[in-house]
Coordinates of C-alpha atoms in Angstrom, one line a residue:
Chain L
M70 CA 41.8 37.5 33.8
A71 CA 40.0 36.2 30.8
A72 CA 43.2 37.1 28.6
A73 CA 45.3 35.1 30.8
A74 CA 43.5 32.0 30.4
L75 CA 42.9 33.1 26.7
C76 CA 47.0 33.4 26.7
P77 CA 47.8 29.7 25.9
C78 CA 45.0 29.2 23.3
Q79 CA 46.5 32.2 21.6
A80 CA 50.5 31.1 21.8
V81 CA 48.9 27.7 20.3
L82 CA 46.9 29.5 17.3
A83 CA 50.2 31.1 17.1
R84 CA 52.5 28.6 16.5
R85 CA 49.6 26.8 14.0
G86 CA 49.6 29.4 11.3
G87 CA 48.9 33.0 11.5
A88 CA 48.8 36.0 14.0
L89 CA 45.9 37.0 12.1
R90 CA 44.1 33.9 12.9
A91 CA 45.0 34.0 16.5
L92 CA 43.4 37.9 17.2
C93 CA 40.5 36.5 15.5
G94 CA 40.3 33.5 17.4
S95 CA 40.6 35.2 20.6
V96 CA 38.2 37.5 19.6
R97 CA 35.5 35.1 19.0
G98 CA 36.7 33.2 22.0
L99 CA 35.7 35.9 24.2
A100 CA 32.5 35.7 22.0
A101 CA 31.6 32.1 22.3
G102 CA 34.0 29.8 24.5
T103 CA 37.8 29.1 24.5
Q104 CA 38.7 28.5 20.7
T105 CA 40.4 25.0 19.8
H106 CA 40.2 23.0 16.6
F107 CA 38.0 19.9 15.0
G108 CA 40.4 18.4 12.4
F109 CA 41.3 21.7 10.1
Q110 CA 38.5 24.1 11.3
S111 CA 38.2 25.8 14.1
V112 CA 35.3 25.8 16.9
T113 CA 34.8 26.2 20.7
E114 CA 35.8 23.7 23.1
E115 CA 31.7 22.9 23.7
E116 CA 31.3 22.1 19.6
R117 CA 34.5 19.8 19.5
R118 CA 33.4 17.6 22.2
E119 CA 30.0 17.6 20.9
K120 CA 31.6 16.8 17.0
I121 CA 33.7 14.1 18.4
N122 CA 31.1 12.4 20.1
Q123 CA 29.3 12.3 17.0
V124 CA 31.8 11.0 15.4
F125 CA 32.4 8.5 17.5
E126 CA 29.0 7.3 17.5
S127 CA 28.7 7.2 14.1
V128 CA 32.0 5.1 13.7
A129 CA 31.8 2.8 16.5
K130 CA 30.4 -0.4 14.9
K131 CA 32.9 -0.6 12.1
Y132 CA 35.6 1.1 14.3
D133 CA 37.4 -2.4 14.2
V134 CA 36.9 -3.3 10.4
M135 CA 37.9 0.2 9.4
N136 CA 41.6 0.1 12.0
D137 CA 42.2 -3.0 10.2
S138 CA 41.7 -1.7 6.7
M139 CA 43.2 1.7 7.3
T140 CA 46.5 0.3 8.9
L141 CA 46.5 -3.4 7.1
G142 CA 46.7 -4.3 10.3
I143 CA 49.5 -3.1 11.8
H144 CA 47.6 -1.2 14.6
R145 CA 47.5 -4.9 16.3
V146 CA 51.1 -4.7 16.4
W147 CA 51.3 -1.2 17.7
K148 CA 49.1 -2.7 20.3
D149 CA 51.1 -5.7 20.9
I150 CA 54.2 -4.2 21.8
L151 CA 52.3 -1.1 23.7
V152 CA 51.2 -4.2 26.3
H153 CA 55.0 -5.7 26.1
K154 CA 56.1 -2.5 27.1
M155 CA 54.0 -2.4 30.0
N156 CA 55.1 -6.1 30.9
P157 CA 52.7 -6.5 33.9
C158 CA 52.8 -9.0 36.3
P159 CA 49.8 -10.8 38.0
G160 CA 48.1 -8.8 40.7
T161 CA 48.3 -5.3 38.4
L162 CA 45.4 -3.0 38.4
L163 CA 45.1 -1.0 34.7
L164 CA 42.9 1.7 33.9
D165 CA 42.6 1.9 30.1
V166 CA 41.1 5.4 29.1
A167 CA 39.2 5.8 25.9
G168 CA 39.5 1.9 25.6
G169 CA 36.1 1.4 23.8
T170 CA 36.0 -1.6 22.1
G171 CA 38.6 -2.8 24.6
D172 CA 41.5 -4.0 22.1
I173 CA 44.2 -3.0 25.0
A174 CA 42.5 -4.8 27.9
F175 CA 42.1 -7.8 26.0
R176 CA 45.8 -8.2 25.2
F177 CA 46.2 -7.2 29.0
I178 CA 44.3 -10.1 30.1
N179 CA 46.0 -12.7 27.7
Y180 CA 49.2 -11.2 28.8
I181 CA 48.4 -11.7 32.1
R182 CA 47.3 -15.0 31.6
S183 CA 49.9 -16.6 30.1
A184 CA 52.6 -14.2 32.8
R185 CA 50.0 -16.4 35.3
E186 CA 50.6 -19.9 33.8
R187 CA 54.4 -19.4 33.6
Q188 CA 54.3 -18.1 37.1
L189 CA 52.2 -21.7 38.2
Q190 CA 54.7 -23.4 36.0
R191 CA 57.4 -22.4 38.0
K192 CA 55.8 -22.8 41.2
L193 CA 54.8 -26.3 40.4
R194 CA 58.6 -26.9 38.9
Q195 CA 59.6 -26.2 42.8
H196 CA 57.4 -28.5 44.3
Q197 CA 58.0 -31.2 42.4
N198 CA 59.4 -33.2 45.4
L199 CA 55.2 -32.9 46.9
S200 CA 53.3 -35.9 47.0
W201 CA 50.0 -36.3 44.8
Q202 CA 47.7 -35.0 47.0
E203 CA 49.7 -32.1 48.3
I204 CA 50.0 -31.1 44.3
S205 CA 46.1 -31.6 43.5
E206 CA 45.4 -29.0 46.8
S207 CA 47.6 -26.7 45.2
Y208 CA 45.7 -27.3 41.6
Q209 CA 42.1 -26.3 43.6
E210 CA 43.9 -23.0 45.0
E211 CA 45.2 -21.6 42.0
Q212 CA 42.4 -22.5 39.9
F213 CA 40.3 -19.8 41.3
K214 CA 42.9 -17.3 40.6
P215 CA 43.8 -17.5 36.6
L216 CA 44.5 -13.7 36.0
G217 CA 46.0 -13.6 40.0
D218 CA 43.5 -10.5 41.2
S219 CA 44.7 -8.4 38.4
Q220 CA 42.1 -5.9 37.0
V221 CA 41.4 -4.0 33.8
V222 CA 39.0 -0.9 34.0
V223 CA 37.9 0.0 30.6
C224 CA 36.6 3.9 30.6
D225 CA 35.4 5.7 27.4
I226 CA 33.3 8.6 27.1
N227 CA 31.4 7.3 24.5
K228 CA 28.2 4.7 25.0
E229 CA 28.0 3.4 21.6
M230 CA 31.9 2.4 21.9
L231 CA 31.5 0.6 25.4
K232 CA 28.6 -0.9 24.2
V233 CA 30.6 -2.5 20.7
G234 CA 33.7 -2.9 23.4
K235 CA 30.9 -5.3 26.1
Q236 CA 30.0 -7.0 22.8
K237 CA 33.2 -7.9 21.7
A238 CA 34.0 -9.1 25.4
Q239 CA 31.1 -11.2 25.2
Y240 CA 31.8 -12.4 21.8
L241 CA 35.6 -13.7 22.5
G242 CA 34.7 -14.8 26.0
Y243 CA 36.4 -12.6 28.3
S244 CA 34.4 -12.3 31.5
E245 CA 36.2 -11.3 34.5
G246 CA 39.0 -8.9 35.7
L247 CA 36.9 -6.8 33.1
S248 CA 34.8 -3.6 34.2
W249 CA 33.7 -1.1 32.0
V250 CA 33.0 2.7 33.2
L251 CA 31.7 5.3 31.1
G252 CA 33.5 8.7 32.0
N253 CA 35.2 11.5 30.5
A254 CA 39.6 11.5 30.5
E255 CA 39.2 15.4 31.9
E256 CA 37.5 14.0 35.0
L257 CA 38.0 11.1 35.7
P258 CA 35.2 8.7 37.9
F259 CA 38.0 7.5 40.4
D260 CA 39.2 8.1 43.2
D261 CA 43.3 9.4 44.1
D262 CA 46.3 6.8 43.7
K263 CA 44.0 3.8 42.7
F264 CA 45.9 2.1 39.4
D265 CA 49.1 0.6 38.5
V266 CA 49.3 1.6 35.7
Y267 CA 47.0 4.2 32.7
T268 CA 47.3 3.7 29.4
I269 CA 45.3 5.7 26.7
A270 CA 45.5 4.3 23.3
F271 CA 44.6 6.3 20.1
G272 CA 42.8 8.8 22.2
I273 CA 44.5 11.4 24.0
R274 CA 44.4 13.0 20.5
N275 CA 40.3 13.3 20.6
V276 CA 40.5 14.7 24.2
T277 CA 39.9 18.6 24.1
R278 CA 42.0 19.7 27.4
M279 CA 44.6 17.0 27.5
D280 CA 46.6 19.2 30.2
L281 CA 43.5 17.9 32.2
A282 CA 43.9 14.6 30.7
L283 CA 47.1 14.0 31.9
Q284 CA 46.6 15.9 35.6
E285 CA 43.9 13.0 36.3
A286 CA 46.3 10.5 34.8
Y287 CA 48.8 11.6 37.4
R288 CA 46.1 11.8 39.9
V289 CA 44.5 8.4 40.1
L290 CA 48.2 6.7 39.3
K291 CA 49.5 5.2 42.6
P292 CA 53.0 6.5 43.5
G293 CA 55.6 4.2 41.1
G294 CA 52.4 4.0 38.8
R295 CA 53.2 4.1 35.1
F296 CA 51.4 6.3 32.1
L297 CA 51.6 5.0 29.1
C298 CA 50.5 6.9 25.6
L299 CA 50.0 5.5 22.4
E300 CA 49.7 7.7 19.3
F301 CA 49.7 9.4 16.3
S302 CA 52.7 11.2 15.9
H303 CA 54.7 13.2 13.9
V304 CA 57.2 11.6 10.7
S305 CA 60.1 13.7 10.8
N306 CA 62.0 11.5 7.2
P307 CA 60.8 13.5 4.3
I308 CA 60.4 10.9 1.9
I309 CA 58.3 8.4 4.2
S310 CA 56.2 12.0 5.7
R311 CA 55.0 12.9 1.7
L312 CA 54.0 8.8 1.4
Y313 CA 52.1 9.4 4.4
D314 CA 50.7 12.2 4.0
L315 CA 49.3 11.0 0.7
Y316 CA 48.0 7.8 1.7
S317 CA 46.0 9.6 4.9
F318 CA 44.5 12.3 3.0
Q319 CA 43.7 10.1 -0.3
V320 CA 43.3 7.1 0.7
I321 CA 41.9 6.9 4.2
P322 CA 38.6 9.1 3.5
V323 CA 37.9 6.7 0.5
L324 CA 38.4 3.9 2.8
G325 CA 35.9 5.2 5.4
E326 CA 33.3 6.1 2.2
V327 CA 33.7 2.7 1.0
I328 CA 33.5 0.4 4.3
A329 CA 31.8 2.4 6.8
G330 CA 29.9 5.0 4.3
D331 CA 31.4 7.8 6.6
W332 CA 33.7 10.0 4.6
K333 CA 33.5 12.9 6.9
S334 CA 34.6 11.2 10.2
Y335 CA 37.7 9.8 8.5
Q336 CA 38.9 13.0 7.1
Y337 CA 38.7 14.1 10.7
L338 CA 40.9 11.7 11.7
V339 CA 43.5 12.3 9.4
E340 CA 43.5 16.0 10.2
S341 CA 43.3 15.1 13.7
I342 CA 46.5 13.6 13.5
R343 CA 48.4 16.7 11.7
R344 CA 47.2 18.7 14.7
F345 CA 48.1 16.7 17.4
P346 CA 51.6 17.8 19.1
P347 CA 54.8 16.2 17.8
Q348 CA 56.5 13.6 20.0
E349 CA 59.1 16.6 22.0
E350 CA 56.6 18.6 22.8
L351 CA 53.8 15.5 24.3
K352 CA 57.1 14.6 26.3
A353 CA 56.9 18.2 27.9
M354 CA 53.5 18.3 28.6
I355 CA 53.8 14.9 30.3
E356 CA 56.5 16.4 32.3
D357 CA 54.3 19.4 33.3
A358 CA 51.5 17.2 34.7
G359 CA 54.5 16.1 36.9
F360 CA 55.7 12.5 35.5
F361 CA 58.8 11.5 35.9
K362 CA 61.8 9.8 33.8
V363 CA 59.2 10.9 30.5
D364 CA 60.4 9.3 27.4
Y365 CA 58.9 8.1 24.0
Q366 CA 59.8 5.1 21.5
N367 CA 59.1 6.1 17.9
L368 CA 57.2 3.5 15.9
N369 CA 57.4 3.3 12.3
S370 CA 59.3 5.7 11.9
G371 CA 57.3 8.4 13.9
I372 CA 53.9 7.7 12.6
V373 CA 52.9 6.1 16.1
A374 CA 54.7 6.7 19.1
I375 CA 54.3 5.0 22.6
H376 CA 55.1 7.9 25.3
S377 CA 55.4 7.0 29.1
G378 CA 56.1 8.4 32.4
F379 CA 56.0 7.5 36.0
K380 CA 54.5 8.6 39.1
L381 CA 57.1 9.0 41.9
Chain C
M133 CA 24.7 35.6 -11.1
L134 CA 26.2 33.6 -8.0
L135 CA 25.6 30.6 -10.3
L136 CA 27.9 31.7 -12.6
L137 CA 30.2 33.3 -9.9
R138 CA 30.4 29.7 -8.2
R139 CA 30.8 28.1 -11.6
A140 CA 33.9 30.3 -12.3
A141 CA 35.1 29.8 -8.5
A142 CA 34.7 26.1 -8.8
R143 CA 36.9 25.7 -12.8
A144 CA 39.7 28.3 -11.1
G145 CA 39.2 26.1 -7.7
V146 CA 39.2 22.4 -8.6
P147 CA 41.9 22.1 -10.2
L148 CA 43.9 24.0 -7.9
L149 CA 42.8 21.6 -5.3
R150 CA 45.1 18.3 -5.8
A151 CA 47.1 18.9 -8.5
G152 CA 48.3 15.3 -8.5
P153 CA 49.4 12.9 -6.3
G154 CA 52.2 14.6 -5.3
S155 CA 50.3 18.1 -4.5
P156 CA 49.5 16.9 -0.4
G157 CA 53.4 16.9 0.5
N158 CA 54.5 18.3 3.1
A159 CA 53.6 18.2 7.1
G160 CA 52.3 22.1 6.6
L161 CA 49.4 20.6 5.0
S162 CA 46.7 23.0 6.3
R163 CA 47.0 25.8 3.1
S164 CA 46.5 22.9 0.6
E165 CA 43.7 20.8 1.8
P166 CA 39.8 22.1 1.1
R167 CA 38.9 23.4 4.0
A168 CA 34.8 22.1 3.5
R169 CA 34.8 20.0 5.7
R170 CA 31.9 20.9 7.8
G171 CA 31.0 19.4 11.0
R172 CA 28.2 16.6 11.3
G173 CA 26.0 19.1 11.9
G174 CA 25.8 20.4 8.4
E175 CA 25.2 23.4 8.8
E176 CA 27.6 26.4 7.4
E177 CA 30.5 27.7 9.8
E178 CA 32.6 30.2 10.3
E179 CA 34.9 30.2 7.3
E180 CA 38.4 29.9 7.4
D181 CA 40.3 32.6 5.8
E182 CA 41.4 29.8 2.9
G183 CA 38.2 30.2 1.2
C184 CA 35.6 27.8 0.6
Y185 CA 35.0 24.7 -2.0
Q186 CA 32.1 23.4 -1.8
L187 CA 29.6 23.9 -4.5
Y188 CA 26.6 22.6 -2.7
P189 CA 25.5 21.9 0.5
G190 CA 27.0 18.3 0.8
H191 CA 29.6 18.3 -1.8
I192 CA 32.6 16.7 -0.7
P193 CA 35.6 18.0 -3.1
T194 CA 37.8 15.4 -4.2
S195 CA 40.9 14.7 -6.3
P196 CA 41.1 12.6 -9.0
L197 CA 43.1 10.1 -7.4
Q198 CA 40.4 9.5 -4.9
K199 CA 37.7 9.6 -7.3
A200 CA 39.6 6.9 -8.9
L201 CA 40.0 4.9 -5.6
L202 CA 36.2 5.7 -4.9
A203 CA 35.1 4.2 -8.1
A204 CA 37.0 0.8 -8.1
G205 CA 36.0 0.3 -4.4
S206 CA 32.4 1.6 -4.4
A207 CA 32.2 -1.1 -7.9
V208 CA 33.7 -4.1 -5.9
M209 CA 31.7 -3.0 -2.5
A210 CA 28.1 -2.8 -4.6
L211 CA 28.9 -6.1 -5.6
Y212 CA 29.9 -7.7 -2.2
D213 CA 27.1 -6.3 -0.6
P214 CA 24.1 -4.9 -2.9
Y215 CA 21.8 -3.8 -0.3
R216 CA 25.2 -0.9 0.1
H217 CA 22.8 1.8 -2.3
D218 CA 25.0 4.3 -1.6
M219 CA 27.9 2.5 -2.9
V220 CA 25.8 2.4 -6.4
A221 CA 24.8 6.3 -6.0
V222 CA 28.9 7.0 -5.6
L223 CA 30.0 4.8 -8.3
G224 CA 27.3 6.8 -10.5
E225 CA 28.6 10.2 -9.2
T226 CA 32.6 9.5 -9.5
T227 CA 31.9 7.5 -13.2
G228 CA 29.5 9.8 -14.6
C229 CA 32.0 12.6 -15.7
L230 CA 31.2 11.9 -19.6
A231 CA 27.3 10.6 -19.2
L232 CA 26.1 13.6 -16.9
P233 CA 27.7 16.9 -19.1
N234 CA 25.4 14.6 -22.0
L235 CA 22.2 14.2 -20.2
R236 CA 22.5 17.9 -19.5
D237 CA 22.7 19.3 -22.3
K238 CA 19.7 16.9 -23.4
M239 CA 17.7 18.5 -20.9
K240 CA 19.3 22.2 -21.9
H241 CA 17.7 21.6 -25.6
H242 CA 14.5 20.6 -24.9
P243 CA 11.6 22.8 -23.5
E244 CA 10.2 20.7 -20.8
G245 CA 14.1 19.5 -19.7
Y246 CA 15.2 23.1 -19.3
R247 CA 12.3 23.7 -17.6
I248 CA 13.2 21.4 -15.3
L249 CA 16.8 22.1 -15.0
Q250 CA 15.9 26.3 -14.3
E251 CA 13.4 25.4 -11.4
R252 CA 14.9 22.2 -9.8
P253 CA 12.2 20.6 -8.8
R254 CA 12.8 17.7 -6.3
I255 CA 10.7 14.5 -5.5
C256 CA 10.7 14.3 -2.1
L257 CA 7.7 13.1 1.0
S258 CA 8.2 17.1 1.6
T259 CA 7.1 18.6 -1.5
L260 CA 4.6 15.1 -2.6
D261 CA 1.1 15.3 -1.7
M262 CA 0.4 11.9 -0.7
S263 CA -3.5 11.8 0.1
R264 CA -3.8 13.7 -3.2
L265 CA -2.2 11.7 -5.4
R266 CA -3.7 8.6 -3.7
E267 CA -7.2 10.0 -4.6
L268 CA -6.5 9.7 -8.4
P269 CA -8.5 7.4 -10.7
D270 CA -6.5 4.2 -10.9
G271 CA -4.1 4.1 -13.9
S272 CA -3.0 7.6 -13.6
L273 CA 0.6 8.1 -13.0
G274 CA 0.0 9.7 -9.4
R275 CA -1.9 6.7 -8.5
E276 CA 0.2 4.1 -9.6
Y277 CA 3.4 5.9 -7.9
V278 CA 2.1 5.9 -4.9
R279 CA 1.0 2.3 -5.4
F280 CA 4.5 1.4 -6.1
L281 CA 5.9 2.8 -2.8
E282 CA 3.4 1.0 -1.0
D283 CA 4.0 -2.1 -2.4
N284 CA 7.5 -2.5 -2.5
K285 CA 7.7 -0.3 0.8
V286 CA 10.1 2.4 0.0
S287 CA 10.0 6.0 0.1
P288 CA 11.3 8.7 -2.2
D289 CA 13.3 10.4 0.8
T290 CA 16.4 7.2 0.8
R291 CA 17.9 8.4 -2.0
M292 CA 21.4 9.8 -1.5
P293 CA 22.1 13.3 -2.0
A294 CA 25.1 13.7 -4.3
K295 CA 28.3 14.3 -3.1
F296 CA 31.6 13.9 -5.4
V297 CA 30.1 15.7 -8.5
D298 CA 32.4 18.7 -8.8
D299 CA 29.7 21.1 -10.6
E300 CA 26.1 22.1 -9.1
E301 CA 24.1 21.5 -12.4
L302 CA 25.3 18.2 -12.7
A303 CA 24.7 17.4 -9.0
Y304 CA 21.0 18.6 -9.5
V305 CA 21.3 16.4 -12.5
I306 CA 22.3 13.0 -11.1
Q307 CA 20.0 14.2 -8.3
R308 CA 17.3 13.7 -11.1
Y309 CA 18.0 11.2 -12.1
R310 CA 18.3 9.1 -8.8
E311 CA 14.7 11.1 -7.7
V312 CA 13.1 9.7 -11.6
H313 CA 14.3 6.2 -10.4
D314 CA 10.8 5.2 -9.1
M315 CA 9.4 6.7 -11.8
M316 CA 10.7 4.3 -14.0
H317 CA 9.8 1.3 -11.8
T318 CA 6.1 2.8 -12.3
L319 CA 6.7 3.3 -16.0
L320 CA 7.9 -0.6 -16.9
G321 CA 6.0 -2.3 -14.1
M322 CA 8.8 -3.5 -12.7
P323 CA 8.8 -4.2 -8.5
T324 CA 12.0 -3.3 -6.9
N325 CA 13.4 -7.2 -6.4
M326 CA 16.9 -7.7 -7.9
L327 CA 15.0 -9.2 -11.1
G328 CA 13.1 -6.0 -11.7
E329 CA 16.5 -3.5 -10.8
V330 CA 18.1 -5.3 -13.1
V331 CA 15.5 -4.5 -16.3
V332 CA 15.1 -0.8 -14.8
K333 CA 19.0 -0.9 -14.7
W334 CA 19.3 -2.3 -18.7
F335 CA 16.8 0.9 -19.6
E336 CA 18.5 3.6 -17.7
A337 CA 21.7 2.1 -19.2
V338 CA 20.5 2.5 -22.7
Q339 CA 18.7 5.8 -21.9
T340 CA 21.8 7.7 -20.2
G341 CA 24.4 5.9 -20.8
L342 CA 25.9 6.0 -17.3
P343 CA 29.1 3.8 -16.6
M344 CA 27.2 2.6 -13.4
C345 CA 23.7 1.3 -15.1
V346 CA 25.8 -0.5 -17.8
L347 CA 28.0 -1.9 -14.8
G348 CA 24.7 -2.6 -12.6
A349 CA 23.1 -4.2 -16.0
A350 CA 26.1 -6.3 -16.7
F351 CA 26.9 -7.3 -13.2
G352 CA 23.6 -7.1 -11.2
P353 CA 22.2 -10.9 -13.2
V354 CA 25.4 -12.8 -11.1
R355 CA 23.0 -12.7 -8.2
L356 CA 19.9 -14.2 -10.1
S357 CA 18.7 -17.8 -10.3
A358 CA 18.8 -19.4 -13.3
R359 CA 15.2 -19.4 -14.4
K360 CA 15.2 -15.7 -13.3
L361 CA 18.0 -15.2 -16.0
Q362 CA 16.2 -17.5 -18.4
V363 CA 13.0 -14.9 -18.4
L364 CA 15.9 -12.0 -18.3
A365 CA 17.7 -13.0 -21.4
T366 CA 14.5 -14.0 -23.8
E367 CA 11.8 -11.3 -22.5
L368 CA 12.4 -8.3 -20.5
V369 CA 16.2 -7.2 -21.5
P370 CA 15.2 -7.5 -25.3
W371 CA 12.2 -5.2 -24.4
A372 CA 14.3 -2.9 -21.9
I373 CA 16.9 -2.6 -24.6
R374 CA 14.0 -1.7 -27.7
S375 CA 12.2 0.6 -25.3
G376 CA 15.2 2.5 -23.9
R377 CA 16.4 3.0 -27.9
N378 CA 12.9 4.2 -29.1
A379 CA 11.9 6.4 -26.1
S380 CA 12.8 10.3 -25.5
C381 CA 15.1 11.4 -22.4
I382 CA 13.5 10.3 -19.1
L383 CA 14.5 13.4 -17.9
N384 CA 13.2 15.3 -19.9
V385 CA 9.4 14.9 -18.6
Y386 CA 8.5 16.9 -15.7
Y387 CA 6.3 14.1 -13.4
E388 CA 4.8 16.6 -11.2
Q389 CA 2.8 18.5 -13.5
R390 CA 1.5 15.2 -15.1
W391 CA 0.1 13.1 -12.1
E392 CA -3.2 12.9 -13.5
Q393 CA -1.9 11.4 -17.2
P394 CA -2.7 7.6 -17.4
V395 CA 0.6 5.5 -17.5
E396 CA -0.2 4.2 -20.3
S397 CA -0.5 7.5 -22.4
L398 CA 2.5 8.7 -20.5
R399 CA 4.3 5.6 -21.8
E400 CA 3.1 6.2 -25.2
E401 CA 4.1 9.7 -25.0
I402 CA 7.6 9.2 -23.7
G403 CA 8.0 5.9 -26.6
I404 CA 8.0 3.0 -23.9
F405 CA 6.9 -0.2 -25.2
P406 CA 4.1 -2.1 -22.8
P407 CA 5.8 -4.1 -20.5
P408 CA 5.9 -8.5 -21.4
A409 CA 3.4 -10.6 -19.8
V410 CA 5.7 -12.3 -17.2
C411 CA 5.8 -12.6 -13.7
V412 CA 8.8 -10.3 -11.9

């Protein structure tokens, strides 16, 4: 029974490097909890959760600054593309998991606001034969619903990240349509069939049991709901891959040390990217969780990929 | 013995680490990357079969390119935000490759310095007996040191441990230099405001030749007012340079064994001239 549970773990380890290491891993696993990876180290699942918790506690305050400096601001474009792909209409209920500092949530709200304005304008154009009285009455009704019942729930496992997100929301002036929930992607504190869209941007890499997270995503989505995952992925082009590796391993930890005073967290970041399953493998995992029409879109030659699936 | 073995391994290992910008090339990088990433807990974990390049606790092996980037980045950041003491420390470590062996040799060839290298004393709150030092007579090194710590509200425990020095003994040398910095303040009679720090940097630049001290001495005054700059240029810097030149190596003094010695006598012994009578 224990051997069966360890089998998927062993398969992953064998693929990653060396039958010997897999054997050692399974022995250690029997001794101290299932083995998994933290960057290039081998740790138990409990240790991994704890370490990742510490990483995000320490990077929370400088998270946005570091994102901008590491990606030279390009992460903003990636997130914009994700929300455009989502193309939400007013009335959508979004769950943004691992959404800590709120980047996706704020973009969603902006998108809905402009979609809502366009909607209102269209309505008004259709009613141009109304009297002034009727027009001002219609303004009054619409005023109370600038978001048109859309809601976004930001769920994150780390309190510090949520704190930073809430402060940002206050500073930027986002108040309605936004909720902040402390929760674990592997075990979401929500009921079944609740949300229209589930997004996880640059978060699924840090989840210890990805299969559980995907199952939870399937559970909380309504039938017809969409799963969207934005994550670092694998670059197949050899030249770009070499440059990307060079940049990742030489420059990013240095940026982490200089800007955030934290080399190790950013070393973990680049190592965890290398450990993450490539596009096709992630697609298979999403299909395993029950999603249909699973597809992915590479951005920047595969440095980042958006995976999408539907619950039917 | 273990030290020699580790040093040999380091000399063999470190050049192999990252031969140049091209080496962390392909997707299967796991082999070439240093396995020494310890988790934030810091404790020794099960080692991977690839072996450990970590030379001392807290050591982060870096390639020449990374050191260059760190040096540049930390210099800019230290100027931009002078309160980033960790950046000053990183700058010292990444640029000290010539000056640190020099300092280590100076220590080796001096009896007291040699003893320090062997015994590796550390100045931190856990090794200092603060109550005993407070009871020493006024004017003694111990009493004045504690007074300096209390007046300026600093603690010896805020020194960053060495991270980027690729030699265990040199890591100790730079650590010792950092811990002795507060002694310098006490011996030179300088407080920890910007002006005092610049004066101490000038003294240390002449004494140690560390590029970080030279840069700090040259760029530190940028943030001072005109009046302070004048005092600095006319009185303090010439005195600091003269004292620095005249004094023997400050790392060759076993301060922990001289708490009772009066500061004046220690100044004379080392060769530091009495500080000028200006308000710093």
